[in-house]
mmCIF file of C-alpha atoms and ligand atoms in Angstrom:
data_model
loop_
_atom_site.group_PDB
_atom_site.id
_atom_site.type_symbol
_atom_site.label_atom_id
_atom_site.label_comp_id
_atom_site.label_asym_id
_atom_site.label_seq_id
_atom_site.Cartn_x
_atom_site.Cartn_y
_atom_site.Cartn_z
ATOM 1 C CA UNK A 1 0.000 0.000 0.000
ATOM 2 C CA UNK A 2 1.305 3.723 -0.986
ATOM 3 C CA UNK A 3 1.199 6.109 1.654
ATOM 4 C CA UNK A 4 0.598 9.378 -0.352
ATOM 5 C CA UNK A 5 -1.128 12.102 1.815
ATOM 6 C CA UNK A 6 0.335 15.051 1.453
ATOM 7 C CA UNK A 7 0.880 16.813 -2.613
ATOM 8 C CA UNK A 8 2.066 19.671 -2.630
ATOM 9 C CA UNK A 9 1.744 22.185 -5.658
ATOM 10 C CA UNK A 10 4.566 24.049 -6.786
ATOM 11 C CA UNK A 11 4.369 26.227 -9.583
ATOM 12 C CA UNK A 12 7.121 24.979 -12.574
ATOM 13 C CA UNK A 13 8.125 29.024 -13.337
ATOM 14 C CA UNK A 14 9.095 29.301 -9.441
ATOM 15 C CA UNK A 15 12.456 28.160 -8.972
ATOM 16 C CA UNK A 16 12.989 30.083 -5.349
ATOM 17 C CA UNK A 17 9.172 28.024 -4.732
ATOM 18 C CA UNK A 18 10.458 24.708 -5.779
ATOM 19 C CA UNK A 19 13.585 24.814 -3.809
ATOM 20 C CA UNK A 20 12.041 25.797 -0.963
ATOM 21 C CA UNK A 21 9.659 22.637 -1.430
ATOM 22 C CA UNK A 22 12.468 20.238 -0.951
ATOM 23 C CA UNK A 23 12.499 21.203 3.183
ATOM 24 C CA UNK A 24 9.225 20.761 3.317
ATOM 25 C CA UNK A 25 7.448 17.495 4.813
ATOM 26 C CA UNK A 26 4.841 17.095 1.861
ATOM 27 C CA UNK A 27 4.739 12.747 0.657
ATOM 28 C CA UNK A 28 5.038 14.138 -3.097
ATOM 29 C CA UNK A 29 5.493 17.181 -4.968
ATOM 30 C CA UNK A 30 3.969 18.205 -8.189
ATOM 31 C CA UNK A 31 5.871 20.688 -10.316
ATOM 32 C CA UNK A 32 3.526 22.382 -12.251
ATOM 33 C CA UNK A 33 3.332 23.263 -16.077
ATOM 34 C CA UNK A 34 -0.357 23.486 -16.387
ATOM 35 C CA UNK A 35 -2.669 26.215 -14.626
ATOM 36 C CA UNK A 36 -0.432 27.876 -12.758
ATOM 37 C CA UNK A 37 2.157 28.491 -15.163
ATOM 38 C CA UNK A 38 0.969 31.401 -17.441
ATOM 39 C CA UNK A 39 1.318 31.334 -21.360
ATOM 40 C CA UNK A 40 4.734 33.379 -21.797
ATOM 41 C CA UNK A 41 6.445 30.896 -19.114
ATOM 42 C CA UNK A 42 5.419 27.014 -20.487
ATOM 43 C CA UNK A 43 9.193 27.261 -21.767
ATOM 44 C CA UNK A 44 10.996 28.386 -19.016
ATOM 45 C CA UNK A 45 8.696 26.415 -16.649
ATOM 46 C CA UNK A 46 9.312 22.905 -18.557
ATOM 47 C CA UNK A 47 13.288 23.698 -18.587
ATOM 48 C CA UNK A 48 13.442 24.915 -14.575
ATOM 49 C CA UNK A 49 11.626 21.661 -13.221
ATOM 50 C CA UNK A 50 13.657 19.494 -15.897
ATOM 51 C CA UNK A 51 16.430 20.725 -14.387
ATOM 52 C CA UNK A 52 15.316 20.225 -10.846
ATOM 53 C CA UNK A 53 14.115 16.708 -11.073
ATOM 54 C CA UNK A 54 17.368 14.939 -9.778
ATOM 55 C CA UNK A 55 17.006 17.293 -6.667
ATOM 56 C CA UNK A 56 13.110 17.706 -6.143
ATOM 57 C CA UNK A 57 13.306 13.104 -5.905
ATOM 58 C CA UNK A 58 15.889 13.763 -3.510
ATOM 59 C CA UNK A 59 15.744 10.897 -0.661
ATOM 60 C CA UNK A 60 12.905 9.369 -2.506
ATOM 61 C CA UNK A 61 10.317 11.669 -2.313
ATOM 62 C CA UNK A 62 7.650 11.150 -4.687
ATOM 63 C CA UNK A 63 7.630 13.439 -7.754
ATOM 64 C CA UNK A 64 4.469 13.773 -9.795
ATOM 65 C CA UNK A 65 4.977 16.947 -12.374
ATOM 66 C CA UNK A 66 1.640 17.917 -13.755
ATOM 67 C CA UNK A 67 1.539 18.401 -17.372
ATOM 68 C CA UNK A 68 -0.351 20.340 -20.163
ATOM 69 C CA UNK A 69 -3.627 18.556 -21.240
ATOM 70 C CA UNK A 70 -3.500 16.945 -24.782
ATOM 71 C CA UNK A 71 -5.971 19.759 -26.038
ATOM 72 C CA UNK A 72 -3.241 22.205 -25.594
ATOM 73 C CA UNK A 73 -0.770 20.905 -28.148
ATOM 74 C CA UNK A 74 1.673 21.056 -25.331
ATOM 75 C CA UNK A 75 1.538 17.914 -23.699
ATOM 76 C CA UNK A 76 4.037 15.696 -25.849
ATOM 77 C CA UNK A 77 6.847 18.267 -25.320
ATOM 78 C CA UNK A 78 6.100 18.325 -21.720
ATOM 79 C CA UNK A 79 6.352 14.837 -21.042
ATOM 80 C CA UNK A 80 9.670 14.745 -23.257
ATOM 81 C CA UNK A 81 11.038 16.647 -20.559
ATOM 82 C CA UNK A 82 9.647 15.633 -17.210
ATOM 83 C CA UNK A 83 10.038 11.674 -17.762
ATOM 84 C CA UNK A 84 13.345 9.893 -16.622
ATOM 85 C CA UNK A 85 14.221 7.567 -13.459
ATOM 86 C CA UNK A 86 13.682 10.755 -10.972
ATOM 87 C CA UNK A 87 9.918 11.042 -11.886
ATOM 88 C CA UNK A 88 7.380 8.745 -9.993
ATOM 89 C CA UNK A 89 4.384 9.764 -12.385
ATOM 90 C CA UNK A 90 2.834 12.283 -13.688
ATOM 91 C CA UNK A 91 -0.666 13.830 -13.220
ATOM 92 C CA UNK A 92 -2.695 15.082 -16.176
ATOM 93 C CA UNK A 93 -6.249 17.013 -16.096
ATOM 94 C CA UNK A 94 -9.002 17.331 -18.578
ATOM 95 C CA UNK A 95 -9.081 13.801 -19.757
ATOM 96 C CA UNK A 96 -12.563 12.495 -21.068
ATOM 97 C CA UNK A 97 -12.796 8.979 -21.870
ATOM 98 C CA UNK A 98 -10.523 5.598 -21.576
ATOM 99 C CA UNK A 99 -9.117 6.713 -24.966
ATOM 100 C CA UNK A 100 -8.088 9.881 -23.816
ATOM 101 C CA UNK A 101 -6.097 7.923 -20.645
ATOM 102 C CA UNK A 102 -4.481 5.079 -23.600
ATOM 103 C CA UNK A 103 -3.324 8.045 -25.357
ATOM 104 C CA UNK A 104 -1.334 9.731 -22.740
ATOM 105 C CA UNK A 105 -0.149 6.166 -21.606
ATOM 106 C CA UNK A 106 1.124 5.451 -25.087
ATOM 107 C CA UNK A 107 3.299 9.102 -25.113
ATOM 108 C CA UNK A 108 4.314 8.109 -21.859
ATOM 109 C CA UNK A 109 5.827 4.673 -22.900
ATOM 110 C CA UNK A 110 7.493 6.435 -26.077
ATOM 111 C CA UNK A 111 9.329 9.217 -23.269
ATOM 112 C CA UNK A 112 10.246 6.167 -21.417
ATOM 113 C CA UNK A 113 12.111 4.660 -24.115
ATOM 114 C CA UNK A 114 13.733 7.829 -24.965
ATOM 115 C CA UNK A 115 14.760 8.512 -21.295
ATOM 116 C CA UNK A 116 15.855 4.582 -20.331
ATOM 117 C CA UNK A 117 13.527 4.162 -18.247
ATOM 118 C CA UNK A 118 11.557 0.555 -17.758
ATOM 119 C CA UNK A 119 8.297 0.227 -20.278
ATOM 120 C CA UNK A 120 5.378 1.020 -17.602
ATOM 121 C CA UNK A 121 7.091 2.426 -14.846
ATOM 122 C CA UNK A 122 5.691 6.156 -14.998
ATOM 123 C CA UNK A 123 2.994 6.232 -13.420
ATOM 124 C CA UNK A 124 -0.202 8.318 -13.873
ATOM 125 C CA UNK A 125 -2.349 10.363 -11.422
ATOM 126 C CA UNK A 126 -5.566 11.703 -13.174
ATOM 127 C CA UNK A 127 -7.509 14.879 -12.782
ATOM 128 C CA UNK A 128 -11.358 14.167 -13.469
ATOM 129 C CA UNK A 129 -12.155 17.882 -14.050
ATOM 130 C CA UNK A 130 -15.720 17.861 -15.851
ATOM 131 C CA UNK A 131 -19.334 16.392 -16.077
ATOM 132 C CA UNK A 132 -17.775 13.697 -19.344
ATOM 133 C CA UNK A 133 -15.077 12.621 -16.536
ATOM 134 C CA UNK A 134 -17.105 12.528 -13.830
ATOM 135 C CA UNK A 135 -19.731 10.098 -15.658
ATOM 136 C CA UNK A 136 -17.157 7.963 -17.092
ATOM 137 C CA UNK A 137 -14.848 8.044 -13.781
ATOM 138 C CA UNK A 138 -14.295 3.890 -13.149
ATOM 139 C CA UNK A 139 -13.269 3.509 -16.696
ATOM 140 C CA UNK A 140 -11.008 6.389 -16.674
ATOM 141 C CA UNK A 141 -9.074 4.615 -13.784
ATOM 142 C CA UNK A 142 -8.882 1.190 -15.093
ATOM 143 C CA UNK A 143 -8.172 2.324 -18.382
ATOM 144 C CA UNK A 144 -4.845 1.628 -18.150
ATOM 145 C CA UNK A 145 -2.003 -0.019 -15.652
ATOM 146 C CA UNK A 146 -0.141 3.314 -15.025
ATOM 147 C CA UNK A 147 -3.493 4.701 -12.771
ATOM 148 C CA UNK A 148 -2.001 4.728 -9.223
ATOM 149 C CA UNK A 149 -4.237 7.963 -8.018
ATOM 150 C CA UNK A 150 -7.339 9.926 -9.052
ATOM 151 C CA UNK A 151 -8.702 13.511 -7.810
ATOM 152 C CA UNK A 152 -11.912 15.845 -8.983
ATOM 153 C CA UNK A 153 -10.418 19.112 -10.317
ATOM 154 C CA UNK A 154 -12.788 20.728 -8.471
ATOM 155 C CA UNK A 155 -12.152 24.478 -9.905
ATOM 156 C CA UNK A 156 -12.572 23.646 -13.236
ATOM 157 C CA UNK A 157 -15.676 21.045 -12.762
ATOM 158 C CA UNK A 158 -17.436 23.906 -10.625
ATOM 159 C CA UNK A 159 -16.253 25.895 -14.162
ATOM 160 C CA UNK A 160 -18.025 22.891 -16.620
ATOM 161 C CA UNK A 161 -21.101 23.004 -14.209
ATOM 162 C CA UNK A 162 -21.377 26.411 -14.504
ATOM 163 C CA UNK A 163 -21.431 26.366 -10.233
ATOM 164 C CA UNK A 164 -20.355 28.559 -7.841
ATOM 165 C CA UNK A 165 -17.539 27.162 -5.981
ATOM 166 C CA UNK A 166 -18.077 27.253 -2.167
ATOM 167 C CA UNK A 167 -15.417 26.511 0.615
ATOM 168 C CA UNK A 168 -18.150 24.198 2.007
ATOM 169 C CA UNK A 169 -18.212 22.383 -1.408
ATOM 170 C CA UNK A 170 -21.483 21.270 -1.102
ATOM 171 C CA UNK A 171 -22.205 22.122 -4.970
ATOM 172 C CA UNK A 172 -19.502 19.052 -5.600
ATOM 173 C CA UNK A 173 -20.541 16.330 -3.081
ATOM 174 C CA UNK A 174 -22.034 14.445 -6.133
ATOM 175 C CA UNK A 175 -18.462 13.882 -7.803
ATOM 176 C CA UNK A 176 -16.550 14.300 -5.484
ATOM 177 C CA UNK A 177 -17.392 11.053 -4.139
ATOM 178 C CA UNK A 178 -18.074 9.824 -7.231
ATOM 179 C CA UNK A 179 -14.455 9.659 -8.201
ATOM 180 C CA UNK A 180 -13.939 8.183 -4.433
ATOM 181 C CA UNK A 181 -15.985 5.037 -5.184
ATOM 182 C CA UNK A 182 -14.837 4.898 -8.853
ATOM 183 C CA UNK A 183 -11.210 4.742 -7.041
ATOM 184 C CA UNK A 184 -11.919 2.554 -5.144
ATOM 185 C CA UNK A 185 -13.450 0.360 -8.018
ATOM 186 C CA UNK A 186 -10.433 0.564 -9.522
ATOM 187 C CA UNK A 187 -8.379 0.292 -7.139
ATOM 188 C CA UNK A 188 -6.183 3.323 -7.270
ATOM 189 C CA UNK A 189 -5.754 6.176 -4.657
ATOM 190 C CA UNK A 190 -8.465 8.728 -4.297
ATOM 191 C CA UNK A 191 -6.607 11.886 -3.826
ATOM 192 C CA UNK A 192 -8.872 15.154 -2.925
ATOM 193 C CA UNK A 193 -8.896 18.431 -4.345
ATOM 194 C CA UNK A 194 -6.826 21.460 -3.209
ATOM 195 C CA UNK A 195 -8.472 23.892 -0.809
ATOM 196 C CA UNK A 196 -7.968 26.867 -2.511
ATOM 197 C CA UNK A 197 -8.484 29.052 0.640
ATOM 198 C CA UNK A 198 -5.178 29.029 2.130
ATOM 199 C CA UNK A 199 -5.273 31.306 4.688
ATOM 200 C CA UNK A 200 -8.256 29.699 6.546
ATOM 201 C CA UNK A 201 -6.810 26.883 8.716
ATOM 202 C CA UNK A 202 -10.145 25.901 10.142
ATOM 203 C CA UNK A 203 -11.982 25.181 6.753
ATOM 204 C CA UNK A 204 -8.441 23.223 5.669
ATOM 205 C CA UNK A 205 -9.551 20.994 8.984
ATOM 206 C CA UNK A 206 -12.884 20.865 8.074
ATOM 207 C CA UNK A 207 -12.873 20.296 4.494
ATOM 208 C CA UNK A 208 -9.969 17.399 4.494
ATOM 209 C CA UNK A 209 -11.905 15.299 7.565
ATOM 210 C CA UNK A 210 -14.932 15.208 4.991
ATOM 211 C CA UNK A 211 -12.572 13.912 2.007
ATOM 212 C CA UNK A 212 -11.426 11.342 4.710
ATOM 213 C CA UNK A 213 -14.965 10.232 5.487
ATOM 214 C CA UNK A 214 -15.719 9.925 1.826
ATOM 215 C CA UNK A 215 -12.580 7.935 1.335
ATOM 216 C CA UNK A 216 -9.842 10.051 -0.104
ATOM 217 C CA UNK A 217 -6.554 8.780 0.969
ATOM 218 C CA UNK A 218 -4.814 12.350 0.726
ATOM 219 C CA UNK A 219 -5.361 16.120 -1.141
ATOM 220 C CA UNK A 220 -3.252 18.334 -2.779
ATOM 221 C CA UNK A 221 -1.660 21.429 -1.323
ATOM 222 C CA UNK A 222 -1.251 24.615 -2.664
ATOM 223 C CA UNK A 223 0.619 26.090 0.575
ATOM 224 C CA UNK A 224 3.396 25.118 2.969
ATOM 225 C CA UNK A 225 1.110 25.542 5.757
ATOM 226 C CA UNK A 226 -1.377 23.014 4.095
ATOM 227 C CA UNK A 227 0.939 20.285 4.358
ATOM 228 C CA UNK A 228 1.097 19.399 8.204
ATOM 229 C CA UNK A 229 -2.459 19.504 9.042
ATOM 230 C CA UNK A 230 -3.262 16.915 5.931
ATOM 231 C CA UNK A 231 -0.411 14.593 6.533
ATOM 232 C CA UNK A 232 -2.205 14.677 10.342
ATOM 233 C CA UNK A 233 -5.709 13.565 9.501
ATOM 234 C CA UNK A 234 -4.455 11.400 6.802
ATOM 235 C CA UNK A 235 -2.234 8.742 9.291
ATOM 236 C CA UNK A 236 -4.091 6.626 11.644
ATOM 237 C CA UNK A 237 -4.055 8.504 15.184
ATOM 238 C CA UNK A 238 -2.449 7.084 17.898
ATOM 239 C CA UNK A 239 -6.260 6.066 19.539
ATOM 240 C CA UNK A 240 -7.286 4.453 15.726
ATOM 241 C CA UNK A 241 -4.467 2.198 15.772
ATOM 242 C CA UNK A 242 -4.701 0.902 19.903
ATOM 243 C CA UNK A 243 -8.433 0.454 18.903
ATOM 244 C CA UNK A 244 -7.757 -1.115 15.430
ATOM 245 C CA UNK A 245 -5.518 -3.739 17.572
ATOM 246 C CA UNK A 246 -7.552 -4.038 20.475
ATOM 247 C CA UNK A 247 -10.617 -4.860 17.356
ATOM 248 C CA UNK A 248 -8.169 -7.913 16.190
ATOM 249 C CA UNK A 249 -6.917 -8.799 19.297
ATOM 250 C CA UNK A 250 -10.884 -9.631 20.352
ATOM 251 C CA UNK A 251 -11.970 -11.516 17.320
ATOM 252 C CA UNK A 252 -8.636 -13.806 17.539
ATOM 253 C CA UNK A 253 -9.961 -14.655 20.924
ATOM 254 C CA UNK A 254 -13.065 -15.156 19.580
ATOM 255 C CA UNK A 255 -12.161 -17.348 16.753
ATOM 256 C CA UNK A 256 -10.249 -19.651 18.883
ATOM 257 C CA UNK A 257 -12.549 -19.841 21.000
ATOM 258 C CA UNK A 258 -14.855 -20.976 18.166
ATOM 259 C CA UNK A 259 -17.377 -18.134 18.509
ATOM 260 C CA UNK A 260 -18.373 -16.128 14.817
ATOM 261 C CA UNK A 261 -18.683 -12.747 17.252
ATOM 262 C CA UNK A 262 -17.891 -10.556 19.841
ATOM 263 C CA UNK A 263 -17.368 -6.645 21.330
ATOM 264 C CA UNK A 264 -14.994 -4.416 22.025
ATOM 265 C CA UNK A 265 -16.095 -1.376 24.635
ATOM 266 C CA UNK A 266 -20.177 -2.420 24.185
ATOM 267 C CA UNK A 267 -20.033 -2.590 20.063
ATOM 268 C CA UNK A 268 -20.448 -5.687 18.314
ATOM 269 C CA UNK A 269 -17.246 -6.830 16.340
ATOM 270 C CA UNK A 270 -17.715 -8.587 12.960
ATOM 271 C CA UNK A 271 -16.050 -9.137 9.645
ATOM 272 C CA UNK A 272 -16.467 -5.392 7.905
ATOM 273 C CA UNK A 273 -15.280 -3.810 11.701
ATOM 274 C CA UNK A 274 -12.240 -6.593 11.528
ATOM 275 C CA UNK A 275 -11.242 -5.701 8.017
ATOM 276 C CA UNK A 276 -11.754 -1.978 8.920
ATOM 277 C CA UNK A 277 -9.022 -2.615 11.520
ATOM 278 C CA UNK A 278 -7.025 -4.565 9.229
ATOM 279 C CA UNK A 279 -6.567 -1.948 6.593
ATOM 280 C CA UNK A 280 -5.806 0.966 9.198
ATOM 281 C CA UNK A 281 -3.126 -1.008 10.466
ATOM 282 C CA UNK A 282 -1.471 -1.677 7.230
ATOM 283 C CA UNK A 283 -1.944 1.839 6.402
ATOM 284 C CA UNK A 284 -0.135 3.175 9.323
ATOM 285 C CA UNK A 285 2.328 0.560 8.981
ATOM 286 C CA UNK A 286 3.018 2.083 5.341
ATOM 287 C CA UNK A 287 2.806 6.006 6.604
ATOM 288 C CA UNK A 288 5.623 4.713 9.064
ATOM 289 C CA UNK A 289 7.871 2.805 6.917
ATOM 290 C CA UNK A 290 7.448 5.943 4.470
ATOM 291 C CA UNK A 291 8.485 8.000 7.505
ATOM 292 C CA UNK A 292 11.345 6.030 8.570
ATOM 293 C CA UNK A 293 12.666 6.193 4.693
ATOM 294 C CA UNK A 294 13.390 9.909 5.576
ATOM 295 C CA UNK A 295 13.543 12.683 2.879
ATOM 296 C CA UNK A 296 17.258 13.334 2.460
HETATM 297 N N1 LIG B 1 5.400 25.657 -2.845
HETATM 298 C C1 LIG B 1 6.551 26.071 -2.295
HETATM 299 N N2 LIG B 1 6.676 27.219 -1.614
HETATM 300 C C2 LIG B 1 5.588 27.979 -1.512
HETATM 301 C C3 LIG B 1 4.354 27.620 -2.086
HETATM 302 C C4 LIG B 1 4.276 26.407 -2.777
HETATM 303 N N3 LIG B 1 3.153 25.986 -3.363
HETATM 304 N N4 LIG B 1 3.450 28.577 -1.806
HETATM 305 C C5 LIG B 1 4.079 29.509 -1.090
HETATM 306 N N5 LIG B 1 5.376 29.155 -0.911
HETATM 307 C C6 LIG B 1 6.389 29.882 -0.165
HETATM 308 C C7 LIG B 1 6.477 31.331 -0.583
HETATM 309 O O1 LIG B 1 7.375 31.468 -1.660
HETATM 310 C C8 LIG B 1 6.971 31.975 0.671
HETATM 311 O O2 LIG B 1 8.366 31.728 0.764
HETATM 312 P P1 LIG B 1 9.342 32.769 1.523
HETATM 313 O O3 LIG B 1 8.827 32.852 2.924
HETATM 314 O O4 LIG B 1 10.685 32.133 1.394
HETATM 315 O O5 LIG B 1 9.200 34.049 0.759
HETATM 316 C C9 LIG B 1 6.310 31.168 1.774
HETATM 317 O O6 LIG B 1 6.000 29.902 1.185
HETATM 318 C C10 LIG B 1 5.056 31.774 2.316
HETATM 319 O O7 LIG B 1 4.180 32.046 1.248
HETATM 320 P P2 LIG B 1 3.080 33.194 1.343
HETATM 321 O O8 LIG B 1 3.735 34.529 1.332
HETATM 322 O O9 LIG B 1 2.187 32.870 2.471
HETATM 323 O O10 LIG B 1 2.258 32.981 0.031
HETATM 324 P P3 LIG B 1 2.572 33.637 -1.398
HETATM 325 O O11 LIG B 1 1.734 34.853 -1.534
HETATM 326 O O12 LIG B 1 4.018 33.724 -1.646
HETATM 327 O O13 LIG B 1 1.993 32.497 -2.380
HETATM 328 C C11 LIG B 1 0.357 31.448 -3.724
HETATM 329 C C12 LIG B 1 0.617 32.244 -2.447
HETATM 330 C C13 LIG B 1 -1.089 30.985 -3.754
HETATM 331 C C14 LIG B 1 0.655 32.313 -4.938
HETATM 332 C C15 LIG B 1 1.288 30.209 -3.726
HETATM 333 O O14 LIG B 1 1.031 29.503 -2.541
HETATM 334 C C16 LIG B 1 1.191 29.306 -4.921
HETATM 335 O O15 LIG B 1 1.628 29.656 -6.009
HETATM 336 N N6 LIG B 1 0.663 28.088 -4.721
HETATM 337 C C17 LIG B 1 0.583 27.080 -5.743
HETATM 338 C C18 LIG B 1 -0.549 27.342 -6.699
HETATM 339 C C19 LIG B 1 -0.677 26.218 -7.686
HETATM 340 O O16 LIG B 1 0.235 25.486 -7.962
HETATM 341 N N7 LIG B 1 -1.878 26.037 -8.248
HETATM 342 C C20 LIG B 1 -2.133 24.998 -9.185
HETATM 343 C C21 LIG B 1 -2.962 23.914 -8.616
HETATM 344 S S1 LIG B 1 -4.565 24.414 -8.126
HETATM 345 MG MG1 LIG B 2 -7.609 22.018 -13.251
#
């Protein structure tokens, strides 16, 4: 199991921003070439990450640059440059349909024979980002082996919708669980939406505890300060994990005492709760061994 909770965006154009990135505690960082880069810069944005690759994977952080959407004519020339043995995968928005994800995967393959690097080994991280995604959101994911992670663009599906985008995000419950359950379908991270309002620490709290208890295993940042509170509600808590065990620890006793059931603190204990248990303990097994690994 990956442990990826924390992505932090980094704009491609900002060298003094991406440098700064490599102190900070974020699971992955995404350089980015798309939206935040403006027109004039693609170039310079493309060549400054390029360049900063071998540094940004540093201690084997995760690096996920974002790319250009096919539509833009700029996609082929981005992934030229971003794909080599320092990039983990790379995240692409505005795709459509299954053929849409095959395309990219094929370009991918193509870089990766270019670069040296093993046939399959980039990985992708998708960005459902309008109504056509959003309907066709499990075959998006399983469209191809390269799908480790999915998240709802939410700014630019609020945009499709024609929606006003609230920091309650109501208007996107719909899809944005939508892509949870069509991740977990596929099996392939659900990873949740930036919060764009980055100077409001209590709706951060608020708004990544809901993408938890829809079943997003982490968001994207768009802020150093971001970074720390997600990585906190994404990893197990200290009373999850004496629970989870005290949960397994119960229905051991149980089964060998050849009984199907039991309770832990006056709630009954079956398969689902056992499972439950099961996959938080794995999961904080993986945010430790991540930890441990260190970040150079
Ligand atoms: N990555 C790395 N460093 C960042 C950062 C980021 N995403 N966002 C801010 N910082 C740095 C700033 O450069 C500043 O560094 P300094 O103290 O050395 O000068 C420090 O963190 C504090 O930043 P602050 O002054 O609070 O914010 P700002 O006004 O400089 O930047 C944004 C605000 C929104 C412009 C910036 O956070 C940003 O560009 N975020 C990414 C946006 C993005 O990628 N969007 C696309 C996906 S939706
Ligand atoms: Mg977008």
């Amino acid at each position: 199991m990956e442990a990826l909770r924390s992505l932090l965006f980094v704009p491609g154009n900002r060298r003094e921003m991406l440098q700064k990135a490599l102190n900070l505690p974020a699971d992955a960082l995404v350089p980015d070439l798309e939206d935040s880069v403006p027109a004039g810069e693609k170039e310079n944005a493309r060549r400054v990450v390029q360049g900063l690759l071998p540094i940004l994977a540093q201690g084997g952080r995760r690096v996920i640059p974002r790319v250009n959407a096919l539509s833009t004519g700029l996609a082929r020339d981005d992934l030229a440059a971003v794909i080599g043995h320092h990039t983990y995968g790379i995240s692409i928005g505005k795709l459509e349909s299954a053929r849409d994800v095959r395309q990219v995967s094929v370009l991918i393959g193509e870089m990766e024979g270019r670069a040296g690097v093993p046939d399959g080994q980039t990985r992708l991280a998708l960005w459902l980002e309008n109504a056509r995604a959003i309907v066709f959101a499990y075959e998006l994911c399983s469209a191809s082996p390269r799908v480790v992670a999915v998240a709802l663009g939410a700014e630019d599906f609020t945009d499709d919708m024609d929606m006003e985008r609230t920091d309650q995000g109501t208007e996107f419950l719909y899809a944005r669980s939508v892509v949870a359950v069509a991740a977990r379908a596929a099996d392939v991270l659900a990873l949740d939406t930036p919060y764009v309002n980055f100077r409001d620490p209590e709706g951060l709290e608020r708004d990544t505890r809901l993408a938890r208890n829809l079943g997003y295993k982490g968001k994207f940042a768009i802020h150093p300060s971001q970074i720390e509170p997600i990585n906190r509600i994404f990893t197990p808590d200290a009373q999850e994990v004496e629970y989870a065990r005290r949960v397994l620890k119960a229905w051991d006793e149980a089964e060998a005492q050849g009984r199907g059931s039991t309770s832990v603190d006056g709630k009954v204990i079956d398969v689902p709760m056992v499972k439950r248990a099961r996959s938080l303990l794995a999961l904080s097994e993986a945010i430790g061994r991540r930890e441990s690994q260190g970040r150079g």
